[in-house]
Coordinates of C-alpha atoms in Angstrom, one line a residue:
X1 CA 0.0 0.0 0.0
X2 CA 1.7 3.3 -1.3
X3 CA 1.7 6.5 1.1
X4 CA 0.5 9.7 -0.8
X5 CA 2.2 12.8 0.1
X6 CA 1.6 16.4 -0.2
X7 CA 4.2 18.6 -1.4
X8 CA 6.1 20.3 1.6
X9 CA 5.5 23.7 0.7
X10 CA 1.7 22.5 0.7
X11 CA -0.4 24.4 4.0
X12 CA -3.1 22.4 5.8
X13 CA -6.2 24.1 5.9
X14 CA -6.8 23.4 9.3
X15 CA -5.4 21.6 12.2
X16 CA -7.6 20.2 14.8
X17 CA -8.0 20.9 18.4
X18 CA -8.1 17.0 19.2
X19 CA -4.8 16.5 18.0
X20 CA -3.1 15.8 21.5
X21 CA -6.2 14.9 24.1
X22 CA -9.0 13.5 22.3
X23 CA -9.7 10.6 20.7
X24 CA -12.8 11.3 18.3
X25 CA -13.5 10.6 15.1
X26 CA -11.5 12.6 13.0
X27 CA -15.3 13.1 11.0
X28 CA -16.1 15.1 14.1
X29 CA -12.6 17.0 15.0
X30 CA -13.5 20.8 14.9
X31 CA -10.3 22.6 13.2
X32 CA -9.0 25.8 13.9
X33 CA -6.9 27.9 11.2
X34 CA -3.4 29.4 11.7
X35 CA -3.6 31.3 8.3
X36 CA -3.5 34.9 9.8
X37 CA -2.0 34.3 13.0
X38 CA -0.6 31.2 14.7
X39 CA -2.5 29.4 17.1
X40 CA -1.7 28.5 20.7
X41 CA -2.9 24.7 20.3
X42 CA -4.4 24.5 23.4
X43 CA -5.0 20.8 23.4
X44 CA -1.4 20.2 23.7
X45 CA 0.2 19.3 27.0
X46 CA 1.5 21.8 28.7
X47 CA 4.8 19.9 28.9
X48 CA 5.4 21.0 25.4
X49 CA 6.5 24.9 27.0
X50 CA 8.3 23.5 30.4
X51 CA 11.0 20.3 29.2
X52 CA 14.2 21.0 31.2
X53 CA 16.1 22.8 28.8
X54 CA 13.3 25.6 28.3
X55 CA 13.0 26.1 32.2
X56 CA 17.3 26.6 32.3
X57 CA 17.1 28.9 29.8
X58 CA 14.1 30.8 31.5
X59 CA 15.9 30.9 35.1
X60 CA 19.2 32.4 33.3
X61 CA 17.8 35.0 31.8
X62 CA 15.1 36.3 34.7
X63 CA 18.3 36.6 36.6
X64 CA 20.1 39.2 34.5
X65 CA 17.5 41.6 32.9
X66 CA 14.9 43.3 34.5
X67 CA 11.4 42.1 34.9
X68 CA 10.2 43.8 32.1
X69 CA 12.5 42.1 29.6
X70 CA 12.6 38.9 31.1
X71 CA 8.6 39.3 30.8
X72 CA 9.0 40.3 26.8
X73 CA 11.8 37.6 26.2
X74 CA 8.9 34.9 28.0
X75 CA 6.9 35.8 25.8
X76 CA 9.3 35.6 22.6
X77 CA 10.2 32.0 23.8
X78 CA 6.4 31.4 24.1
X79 CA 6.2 32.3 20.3
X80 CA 9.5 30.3 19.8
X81 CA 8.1 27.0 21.0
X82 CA 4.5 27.3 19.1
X83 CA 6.7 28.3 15.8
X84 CA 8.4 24.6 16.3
X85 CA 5.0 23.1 17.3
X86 CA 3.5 24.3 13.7
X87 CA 6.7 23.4 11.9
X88 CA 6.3 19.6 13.6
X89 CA 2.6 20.0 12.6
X90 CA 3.1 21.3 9.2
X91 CA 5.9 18.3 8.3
X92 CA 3.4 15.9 9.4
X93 CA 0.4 16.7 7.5
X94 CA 2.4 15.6 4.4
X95 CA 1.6 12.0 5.8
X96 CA -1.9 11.1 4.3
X97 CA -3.5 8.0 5.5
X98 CA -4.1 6.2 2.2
X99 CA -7.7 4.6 3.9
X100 CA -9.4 8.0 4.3
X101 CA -7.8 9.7 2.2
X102 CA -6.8 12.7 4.8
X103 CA -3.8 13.9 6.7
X104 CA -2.5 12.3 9.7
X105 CA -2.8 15.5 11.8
X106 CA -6.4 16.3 10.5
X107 CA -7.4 12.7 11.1
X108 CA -6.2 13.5 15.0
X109 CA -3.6 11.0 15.1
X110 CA -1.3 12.9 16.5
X111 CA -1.0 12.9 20.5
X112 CA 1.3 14.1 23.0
X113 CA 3.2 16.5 20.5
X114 CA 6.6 18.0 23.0
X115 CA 8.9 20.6 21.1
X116 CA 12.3 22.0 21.8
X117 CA 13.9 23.9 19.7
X118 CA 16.8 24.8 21.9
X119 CA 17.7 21.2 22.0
X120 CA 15.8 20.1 18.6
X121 CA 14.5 17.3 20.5
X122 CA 10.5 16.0 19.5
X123 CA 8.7 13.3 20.6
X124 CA 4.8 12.8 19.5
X125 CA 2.6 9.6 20.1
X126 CA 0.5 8.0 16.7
X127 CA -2.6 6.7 17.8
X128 CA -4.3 5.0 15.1
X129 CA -8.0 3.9 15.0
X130 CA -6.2 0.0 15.6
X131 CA -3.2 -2.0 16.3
X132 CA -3.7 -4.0 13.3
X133 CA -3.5 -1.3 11.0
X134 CA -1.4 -2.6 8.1
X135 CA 0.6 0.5 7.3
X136 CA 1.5 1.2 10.8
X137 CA 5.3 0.6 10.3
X138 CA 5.1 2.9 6.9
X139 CA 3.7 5.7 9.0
X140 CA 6.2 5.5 12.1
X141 CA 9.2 5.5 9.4
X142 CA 7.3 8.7 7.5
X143 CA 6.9 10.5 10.5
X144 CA 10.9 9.8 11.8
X145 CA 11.7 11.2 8.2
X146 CA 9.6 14.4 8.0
X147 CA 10.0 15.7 11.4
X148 CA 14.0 14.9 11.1
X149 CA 14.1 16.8 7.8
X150 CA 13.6 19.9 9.5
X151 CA 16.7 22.4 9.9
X152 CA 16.7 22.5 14.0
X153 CA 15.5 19.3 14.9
X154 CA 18.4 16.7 16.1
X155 CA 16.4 14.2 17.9
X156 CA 13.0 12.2 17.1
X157 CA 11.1 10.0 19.3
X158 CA 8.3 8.8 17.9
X159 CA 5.4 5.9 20.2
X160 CA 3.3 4.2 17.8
X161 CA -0.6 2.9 20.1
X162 CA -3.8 2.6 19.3
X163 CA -7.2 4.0 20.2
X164 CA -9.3 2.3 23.0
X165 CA -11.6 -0.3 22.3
X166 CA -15.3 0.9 21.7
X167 CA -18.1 0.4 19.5
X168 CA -19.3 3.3 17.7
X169 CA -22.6 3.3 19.4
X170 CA -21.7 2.3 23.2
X171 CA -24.6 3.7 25.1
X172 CA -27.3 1.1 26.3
X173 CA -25.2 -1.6 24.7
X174 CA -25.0 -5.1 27.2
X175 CA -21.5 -4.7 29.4
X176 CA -19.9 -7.3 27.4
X177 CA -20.3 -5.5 24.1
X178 CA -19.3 -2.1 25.2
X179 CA -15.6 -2.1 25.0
X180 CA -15.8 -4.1 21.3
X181 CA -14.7 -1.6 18.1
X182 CA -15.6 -4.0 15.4
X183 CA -18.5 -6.8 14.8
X184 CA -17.6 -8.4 11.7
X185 CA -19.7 -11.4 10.8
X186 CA -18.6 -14.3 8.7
X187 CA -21.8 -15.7 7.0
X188 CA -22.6 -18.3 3.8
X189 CA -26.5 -18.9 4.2
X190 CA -25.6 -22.3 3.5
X191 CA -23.8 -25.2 5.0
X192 CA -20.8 -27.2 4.0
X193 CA -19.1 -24.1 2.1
X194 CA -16.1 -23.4 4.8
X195 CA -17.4 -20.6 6.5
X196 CA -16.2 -21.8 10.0
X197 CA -12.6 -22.3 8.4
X198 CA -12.9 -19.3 7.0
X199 CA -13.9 -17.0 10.0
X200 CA -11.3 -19.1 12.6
X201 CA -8.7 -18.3 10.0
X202 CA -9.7 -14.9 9.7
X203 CA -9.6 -14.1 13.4
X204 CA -6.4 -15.5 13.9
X205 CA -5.0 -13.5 11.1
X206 CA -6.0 -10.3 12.9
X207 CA -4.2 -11.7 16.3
X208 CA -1.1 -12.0 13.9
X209 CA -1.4 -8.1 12.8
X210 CA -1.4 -7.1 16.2
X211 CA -5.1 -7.1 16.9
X212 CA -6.8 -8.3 20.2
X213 CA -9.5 -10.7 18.7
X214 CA -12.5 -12.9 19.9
X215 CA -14.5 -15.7 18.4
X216 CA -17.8 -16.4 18.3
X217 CA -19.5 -19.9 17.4
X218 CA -23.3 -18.9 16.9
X219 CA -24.2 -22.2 15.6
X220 CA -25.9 -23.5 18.7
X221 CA -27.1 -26.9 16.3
X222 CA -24.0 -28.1 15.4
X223 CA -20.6 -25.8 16.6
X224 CA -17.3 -26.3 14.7
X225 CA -15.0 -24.2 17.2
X226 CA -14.4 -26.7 19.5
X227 CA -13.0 -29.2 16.8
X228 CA -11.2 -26.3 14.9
X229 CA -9.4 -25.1 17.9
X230 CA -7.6 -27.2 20.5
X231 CA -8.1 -24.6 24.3
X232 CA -6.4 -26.3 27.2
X233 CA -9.6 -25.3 29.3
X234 CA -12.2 -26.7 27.2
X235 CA -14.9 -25.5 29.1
X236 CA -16.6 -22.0 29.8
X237 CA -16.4 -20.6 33.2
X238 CA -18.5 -19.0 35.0
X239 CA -18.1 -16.0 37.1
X240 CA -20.5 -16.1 40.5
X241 CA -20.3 -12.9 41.8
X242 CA -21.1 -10.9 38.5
X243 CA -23.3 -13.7 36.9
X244 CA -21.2 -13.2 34.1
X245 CA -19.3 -16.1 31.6
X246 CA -15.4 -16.4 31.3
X247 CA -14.6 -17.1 27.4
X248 CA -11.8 -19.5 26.8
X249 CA -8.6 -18.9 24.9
X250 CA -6.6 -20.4 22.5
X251 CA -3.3 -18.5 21.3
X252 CA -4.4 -15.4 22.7
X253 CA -7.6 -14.9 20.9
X254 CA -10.8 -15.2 23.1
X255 CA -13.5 -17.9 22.1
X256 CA -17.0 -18.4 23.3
X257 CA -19.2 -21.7 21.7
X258 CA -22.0 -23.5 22.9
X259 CA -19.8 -26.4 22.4
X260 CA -17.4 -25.1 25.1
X261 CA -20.6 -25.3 27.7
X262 CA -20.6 -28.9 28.5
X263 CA -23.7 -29.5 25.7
X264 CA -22.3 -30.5 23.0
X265 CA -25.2 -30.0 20.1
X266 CA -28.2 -28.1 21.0
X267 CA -31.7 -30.0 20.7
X268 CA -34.2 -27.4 21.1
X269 CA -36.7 -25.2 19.4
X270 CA -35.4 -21.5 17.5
X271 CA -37.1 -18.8 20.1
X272 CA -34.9 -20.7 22.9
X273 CA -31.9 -21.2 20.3
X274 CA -31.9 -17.3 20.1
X275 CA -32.2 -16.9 23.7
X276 CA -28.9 -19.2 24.4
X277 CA -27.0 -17.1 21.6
X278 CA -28.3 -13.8 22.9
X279 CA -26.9 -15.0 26.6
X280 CA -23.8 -16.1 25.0
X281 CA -23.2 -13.0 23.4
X282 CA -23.8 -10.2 25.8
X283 CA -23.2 -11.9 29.2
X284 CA -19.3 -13.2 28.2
X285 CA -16.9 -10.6 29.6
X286 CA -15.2 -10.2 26.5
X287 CA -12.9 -7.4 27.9
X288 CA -11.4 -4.9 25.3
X289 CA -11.4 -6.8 21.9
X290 CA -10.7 -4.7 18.4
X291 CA -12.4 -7.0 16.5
X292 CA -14.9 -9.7 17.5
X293 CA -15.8 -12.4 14.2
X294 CA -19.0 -13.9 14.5
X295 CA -19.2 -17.6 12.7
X296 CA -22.8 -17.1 11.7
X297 CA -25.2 -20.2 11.5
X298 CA -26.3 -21.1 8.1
X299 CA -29.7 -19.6 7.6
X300 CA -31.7 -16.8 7.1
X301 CA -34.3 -16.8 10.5
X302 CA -34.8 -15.6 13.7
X303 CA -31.4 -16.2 15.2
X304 CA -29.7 -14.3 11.9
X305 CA -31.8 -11.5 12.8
X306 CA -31.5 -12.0 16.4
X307 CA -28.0 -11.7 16.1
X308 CA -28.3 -8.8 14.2
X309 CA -30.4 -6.4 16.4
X310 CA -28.6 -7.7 19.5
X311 CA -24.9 -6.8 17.9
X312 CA -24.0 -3.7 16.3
X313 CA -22.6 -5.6 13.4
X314 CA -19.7 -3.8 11.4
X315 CA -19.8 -4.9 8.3
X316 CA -19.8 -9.0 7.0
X317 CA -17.9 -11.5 5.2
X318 CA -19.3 -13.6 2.7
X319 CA -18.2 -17.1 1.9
X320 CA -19.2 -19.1 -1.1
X321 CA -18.1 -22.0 -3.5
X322 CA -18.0 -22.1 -7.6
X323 CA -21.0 -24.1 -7.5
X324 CA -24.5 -22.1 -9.0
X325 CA -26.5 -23.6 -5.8
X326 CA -24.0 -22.2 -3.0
X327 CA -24.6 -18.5 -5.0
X328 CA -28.6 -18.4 -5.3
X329 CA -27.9 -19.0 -1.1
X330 CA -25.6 -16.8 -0.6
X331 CA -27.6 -14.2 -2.6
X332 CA -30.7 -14.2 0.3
X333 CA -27.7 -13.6 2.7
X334 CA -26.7 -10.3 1.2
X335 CA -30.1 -9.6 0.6
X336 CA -30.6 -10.0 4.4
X337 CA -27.8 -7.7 5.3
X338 CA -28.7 -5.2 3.0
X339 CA -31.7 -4.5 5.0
X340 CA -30.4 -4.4 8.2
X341 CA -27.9 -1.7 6.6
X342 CA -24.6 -4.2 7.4
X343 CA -21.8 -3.8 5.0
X344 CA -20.9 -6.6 3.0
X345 CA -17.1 -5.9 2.8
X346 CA -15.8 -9.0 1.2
X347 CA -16.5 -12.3 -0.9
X348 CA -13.9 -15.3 0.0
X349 CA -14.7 -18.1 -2.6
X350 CA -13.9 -21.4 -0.9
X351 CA -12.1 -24.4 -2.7
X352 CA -11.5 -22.9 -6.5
X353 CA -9.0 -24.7 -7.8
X354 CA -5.9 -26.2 -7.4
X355 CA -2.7 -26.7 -9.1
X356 CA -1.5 -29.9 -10.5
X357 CA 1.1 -30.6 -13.0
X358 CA 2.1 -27.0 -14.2
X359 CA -1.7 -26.6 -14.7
X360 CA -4.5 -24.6 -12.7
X361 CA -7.7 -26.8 -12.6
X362 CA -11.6 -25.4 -11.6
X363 CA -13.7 -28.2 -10.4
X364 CA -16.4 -27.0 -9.6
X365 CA -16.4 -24.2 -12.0
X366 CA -16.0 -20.6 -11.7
X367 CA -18.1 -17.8 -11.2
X368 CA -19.5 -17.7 -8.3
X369 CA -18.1 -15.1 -6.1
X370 CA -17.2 -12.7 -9.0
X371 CA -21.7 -13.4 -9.3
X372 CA -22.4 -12.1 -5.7
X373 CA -19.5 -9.1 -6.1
X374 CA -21.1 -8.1 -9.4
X375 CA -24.5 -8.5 -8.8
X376 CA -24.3 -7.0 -5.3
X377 CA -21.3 -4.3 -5.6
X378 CA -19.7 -6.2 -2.8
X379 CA -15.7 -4.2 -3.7
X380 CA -13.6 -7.1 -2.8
X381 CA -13.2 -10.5 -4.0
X382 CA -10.9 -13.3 -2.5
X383 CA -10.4 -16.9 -3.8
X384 CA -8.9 -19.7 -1.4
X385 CA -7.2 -23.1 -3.4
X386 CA -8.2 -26.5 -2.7
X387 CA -5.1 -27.8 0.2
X388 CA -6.0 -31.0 2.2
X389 CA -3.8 -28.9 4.7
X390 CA -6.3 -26.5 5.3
X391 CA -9.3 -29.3 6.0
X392 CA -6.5 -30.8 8.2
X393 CA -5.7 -28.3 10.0
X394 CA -9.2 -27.5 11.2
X395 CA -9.6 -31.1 12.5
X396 CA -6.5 -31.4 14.5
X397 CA -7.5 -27.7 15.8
X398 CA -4.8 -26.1 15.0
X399 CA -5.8 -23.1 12.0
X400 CA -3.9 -23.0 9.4
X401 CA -2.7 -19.5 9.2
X402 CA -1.0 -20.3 12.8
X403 CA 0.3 -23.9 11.3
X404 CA 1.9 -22.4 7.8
X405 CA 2.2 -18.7 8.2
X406 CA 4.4 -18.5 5.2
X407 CA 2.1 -20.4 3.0
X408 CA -0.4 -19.5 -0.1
X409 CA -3.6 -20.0 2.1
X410 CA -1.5 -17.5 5.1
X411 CA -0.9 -15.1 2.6
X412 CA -4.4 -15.1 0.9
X413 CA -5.9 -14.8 4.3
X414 CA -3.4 -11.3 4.7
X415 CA -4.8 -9.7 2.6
X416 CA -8.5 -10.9 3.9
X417 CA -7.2 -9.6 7.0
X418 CA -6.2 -6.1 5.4
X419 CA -8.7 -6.0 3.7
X420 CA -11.3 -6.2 6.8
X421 CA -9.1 -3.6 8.7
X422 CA -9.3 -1.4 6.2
X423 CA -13.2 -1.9 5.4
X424 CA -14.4 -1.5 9.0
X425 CA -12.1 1.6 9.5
X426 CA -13.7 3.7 6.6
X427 CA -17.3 2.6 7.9
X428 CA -16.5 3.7 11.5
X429 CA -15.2 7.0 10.1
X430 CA -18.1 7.7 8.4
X431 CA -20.8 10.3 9.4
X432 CA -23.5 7.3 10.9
X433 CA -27.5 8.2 10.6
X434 CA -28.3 10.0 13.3
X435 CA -31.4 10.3 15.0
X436 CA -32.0 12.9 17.7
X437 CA -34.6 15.3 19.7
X438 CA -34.1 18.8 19.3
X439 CA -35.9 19.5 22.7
X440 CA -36.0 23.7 21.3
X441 CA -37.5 23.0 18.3
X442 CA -39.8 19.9 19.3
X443 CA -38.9 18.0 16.4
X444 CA -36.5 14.9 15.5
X445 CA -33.5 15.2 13.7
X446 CA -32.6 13.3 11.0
X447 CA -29.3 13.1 9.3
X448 CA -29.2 10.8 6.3
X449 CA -26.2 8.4 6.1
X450 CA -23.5 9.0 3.6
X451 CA -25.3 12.4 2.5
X452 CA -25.8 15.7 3.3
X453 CA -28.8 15.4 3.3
X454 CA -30.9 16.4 6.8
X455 CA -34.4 16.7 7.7
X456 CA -37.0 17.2 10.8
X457 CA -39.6 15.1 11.7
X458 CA -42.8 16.0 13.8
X459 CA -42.5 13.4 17.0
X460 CA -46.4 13.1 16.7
X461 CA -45.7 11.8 13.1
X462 CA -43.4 8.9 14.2
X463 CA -45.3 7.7 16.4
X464 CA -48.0 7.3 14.6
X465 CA -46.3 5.6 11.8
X466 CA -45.5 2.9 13.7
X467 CA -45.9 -0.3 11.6
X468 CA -45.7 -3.0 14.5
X469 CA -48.1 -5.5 15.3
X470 CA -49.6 -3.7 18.7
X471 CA -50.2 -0.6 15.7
X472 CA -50.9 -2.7 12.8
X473 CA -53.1 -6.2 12.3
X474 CA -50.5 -8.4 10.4
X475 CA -53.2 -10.8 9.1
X476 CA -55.6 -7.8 7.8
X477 CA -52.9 -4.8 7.7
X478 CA -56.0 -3.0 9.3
X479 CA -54.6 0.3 11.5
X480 CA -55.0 -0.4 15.0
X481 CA -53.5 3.1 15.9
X482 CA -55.8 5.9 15.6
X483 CA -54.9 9.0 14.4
X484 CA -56.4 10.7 17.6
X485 CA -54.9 7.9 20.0
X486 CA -51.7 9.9 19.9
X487 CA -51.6 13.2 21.5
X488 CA -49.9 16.1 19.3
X489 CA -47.0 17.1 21.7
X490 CA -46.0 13.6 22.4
X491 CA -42.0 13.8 23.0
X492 CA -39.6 10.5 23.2
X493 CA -38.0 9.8 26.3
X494 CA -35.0 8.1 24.5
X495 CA -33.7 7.4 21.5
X496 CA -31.0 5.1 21.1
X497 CA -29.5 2.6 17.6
X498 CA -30.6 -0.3 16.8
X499 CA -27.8 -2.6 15.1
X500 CA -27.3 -0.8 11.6
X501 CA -30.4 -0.9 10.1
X502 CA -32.7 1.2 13.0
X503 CA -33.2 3.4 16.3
X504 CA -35.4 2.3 19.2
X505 CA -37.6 5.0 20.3
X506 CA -38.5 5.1 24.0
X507 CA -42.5 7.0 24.4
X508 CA -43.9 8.4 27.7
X509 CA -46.5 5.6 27.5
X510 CA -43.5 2.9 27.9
X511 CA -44.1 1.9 24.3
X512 CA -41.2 0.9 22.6
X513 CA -41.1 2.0 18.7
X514 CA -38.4 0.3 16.4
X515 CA -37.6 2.8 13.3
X516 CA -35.8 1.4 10.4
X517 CA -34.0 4.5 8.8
X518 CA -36.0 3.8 5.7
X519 CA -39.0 4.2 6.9
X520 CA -38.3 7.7 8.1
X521 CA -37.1 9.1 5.1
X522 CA -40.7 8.2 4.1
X523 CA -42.5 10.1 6.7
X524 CA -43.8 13.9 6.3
X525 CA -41.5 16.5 7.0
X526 CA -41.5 19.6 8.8
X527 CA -40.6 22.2 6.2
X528 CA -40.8 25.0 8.6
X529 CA -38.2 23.8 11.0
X530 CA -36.0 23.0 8.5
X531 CA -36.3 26.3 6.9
X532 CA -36.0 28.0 10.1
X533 CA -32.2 26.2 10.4
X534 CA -30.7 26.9 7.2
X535 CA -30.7 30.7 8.2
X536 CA -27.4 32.1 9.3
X537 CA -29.0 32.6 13.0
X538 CA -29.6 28.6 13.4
X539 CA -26.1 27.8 11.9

């Protein structure tokens, strides 16, 4: 992955008050500009203006010249040090961050920036949205470079970390789930096409790019972790005092299966299926994970969707085979995510071909996964070869990225792993729907995802658009909700996301109302409100 740079004489627009102290998105960074004068950065430490050397040089000279000079040469040094600060600034804006397209500074990566120019010593932290960022090592070498370019600088020291843990949305989220950054679900619709392999193999690959990772097994009917995986403690544990459950590990990534609680293969009906993955999930302290993969059962019911309105999903994985049959099932997969507004990020095509004889052969065909990525816009495609390795080394539970890391099914899984990084990076970065009460102007906000596009929404109107069954007979479609059963200044209590897709709205009369994003682009607007914002006052 090449680093695009922008030419040294080039001036940032703006630099960003976050830069040393907070750890936002950089979508949401307010900047301030330094074109007429320059700045005093007030997020930076105040460390920056007192390192030994400045403090000498300050006692020397209060000690020969008289207060008023020693107040005016303060105030010169002051100037001095904030002058080096923008220089350190400037030379690293030049780094852009080939995912987002933006400038390392703008993107507030930049942390713990201290400057002397008497000594020409700088040290700076880079905290990047994860540890398993994949051009992590290009940017700490880029940084040593640009800052050491400068004229008065003799000394770099530059701390590569990461940001904390967190989902996007981590209010009213179970405790287990709110110190996860990523969901990423690893799904097929169908059975038998190597989704487990490919979603053990996948999270291991992330533990190998520096990632803290978890597994999931939601197939309660018939679990493949336990034989892919070989845990000393093959049982889950469970903590008394906080009723919560102790996942077990295996080379340092955190895994959770029903076949790690003592049952072996469930026997039961699908509304207590979802109940035992829905306890699973969001009573396992998890701890701080960057990415937790989800092995999704095969299927498109209620424990698909259970999973997905429990979990803030990320974005998914799609596995497949050549064969027409594995696509047309696959196809009501996508289909399902699509609604529930999850990303589909990637395509892995399971066993295409293998080599044999100075030939490539195709079995089973081809097609397939180029199909779904066509069809669907899915932007990445990924094909795995036929190895009796790779089958092997999920039945002695050992995966095979970890058993041959320098192999063709290792590296093709690298760039899977990249690939996901990357993926669920641009998505969190992006400007979410959100969904909000102005309480001043009575009305509900609505900011359309990937757009500019905003609107208001009267809270009488929601309400009574509610399309569930306690509003609407599902056998006749007959409006049980009247008009007048709502009263006009109804307000919500709460509003909070649901998964991707929708937000739960919390009314006065304890009636919960779930609001797919769709359908409230549909709804009447209130043209007045929204007129009443666009004028320079409201802005």
């Amino acid at each position: 992955m090449q680093l695009l740079h922008i030419p040294s004489s080039a001036t940032p627009a703006a630099f960003h008050r976050s830069t040393s102290l907070r750890s936002a998105r950089p979508l949401h960074v307010q900047g301030i500009s330094f074109v007429k004068s320059i700045p005093a950065f007030p997020s930076f430490s105040s460390q920056s203006h007192s390192s030994p050397a400045w403090v000498s040089h300050s006692s020397s000279v209060c000690n020969s010249v008289s207060p008023e000079v020693a107040t005016s040469q303060a105030a010169v040094s002051e100037v001095t040090s904030q002058t080096a600060e923008t220089d350190v600034l400037k030379a690293l804006s030049q780094i852009i961050d080939p995912d987002f397209g933006t400038d390392i500074v703008s993107c507030g990566f930049v942390k713990d920036l201290i400057v002397s120019k008497t000594s020409g010593e700088v040290s700076f932290r880079l905290e990047l949205t994860t540890p398993a960022c994949p051009v992590k090592d290009m940017f700490e070498q880029k940084a040593n470079e640009v800052v050491a370019a400068l004229p008065w600088v003799e000394k770099v020291k530059v701390t590569m970390s990461a940001q904390q843990a967190r989902p996007v949305f981590p209010d009213n989220l179970p405790a287990g789930l709110q110190t996860i950054s990523n969901v990423v679900a690893v799904s097929s619709c169908k059975g038998g096409v190597g989704k487990s392999t490919v979603a053990v193999n996948l999270a291991y690959t992330l533990a190998g790019m520096g990632a803290r990772v978890g597994i999931f097994d939601a197939d309660v009917y018939g679990p493949s972790l336990p034989t892919m995986v070989s845990p000393e403690n093959r049982l889950l544990e469970m903590n008394p005092e906080k009723r919560t459950i102790i996942p077990t590990e295996y080379m340092g990534v955190k895994l959770v299966s029903f076949g790690f609680a003592g049952q072996g293969r469930a026997i039961m009906r699908g509304p207590m299926v979802s109940g035992v993955i829905n306890q699973l999930l969001t009573t396992t302290q998890w701890g701080e994970l960057d990415y937790l993969v989800v092995d999704m059962p095969p299927g498109t019911g209620d424990i698909q969707l259970t999973l997905c309105q429990v979990v803030p999903l990320t974005a998914a994985v799609i596995v497949t085979t050549p064969q027409k049959l594995a696509f047309i099932d696959v196809a009501k997969g996508v289909r399902m995510f699509s609604k529930l507004k999850v990303p589909c990020v990637a395509v892995v095509e399971n066993m295409c071909h293998f080599d044999a004889d100075g030939k490539r052969y195709y079995p089973f065909g081809r097609g397939s996964g180029s199909q779904v990525v066509k069809e669907f816009g899915i932007p990445n495609l990924f094909e795995l070869p036929i190895r009796p390795t790779l089958s092997a080394s999920g039945d002695r539970g050992v995966p095979e990225v970890v058993a041959d890391p320098q192999g063709e099914v290792a590296g093709a899984f690298q760039e899977l792993g990249v690939c996901v990084v990357q993926q669920c990076a641009k998505i969190r970065q992006q400007v979410s729907t959100a969904v909000t009460y102005d309480k001043s102007l009575k009305a509900i906000r609505v900011k359309v995802p990937e757009s500019d596009e905003e609107f208001y929404l009267h809270p009488a109107t929601v309400r009574r658009n509610d399309r569930s069954a306690e509003s609407v007979d599902e056998w006749s479609g007959e409006q049980k909700l009247q008009y007048t059963d709502i009263a006009e200044d109804i307000e919500p209590e709460e509003i909070r996301p649901m998964g991707n897709y929708a937000v739960s709205i919390t009314w006065p009369d304890g009636f919960s109302q779930i609001a797919p994003y769709d359908q409230l682009q549909m709804m009447e607007r209130l043209v007045d409100v929204e007129e009443k914002c666009t004028t320079p006052m409201q802005r």
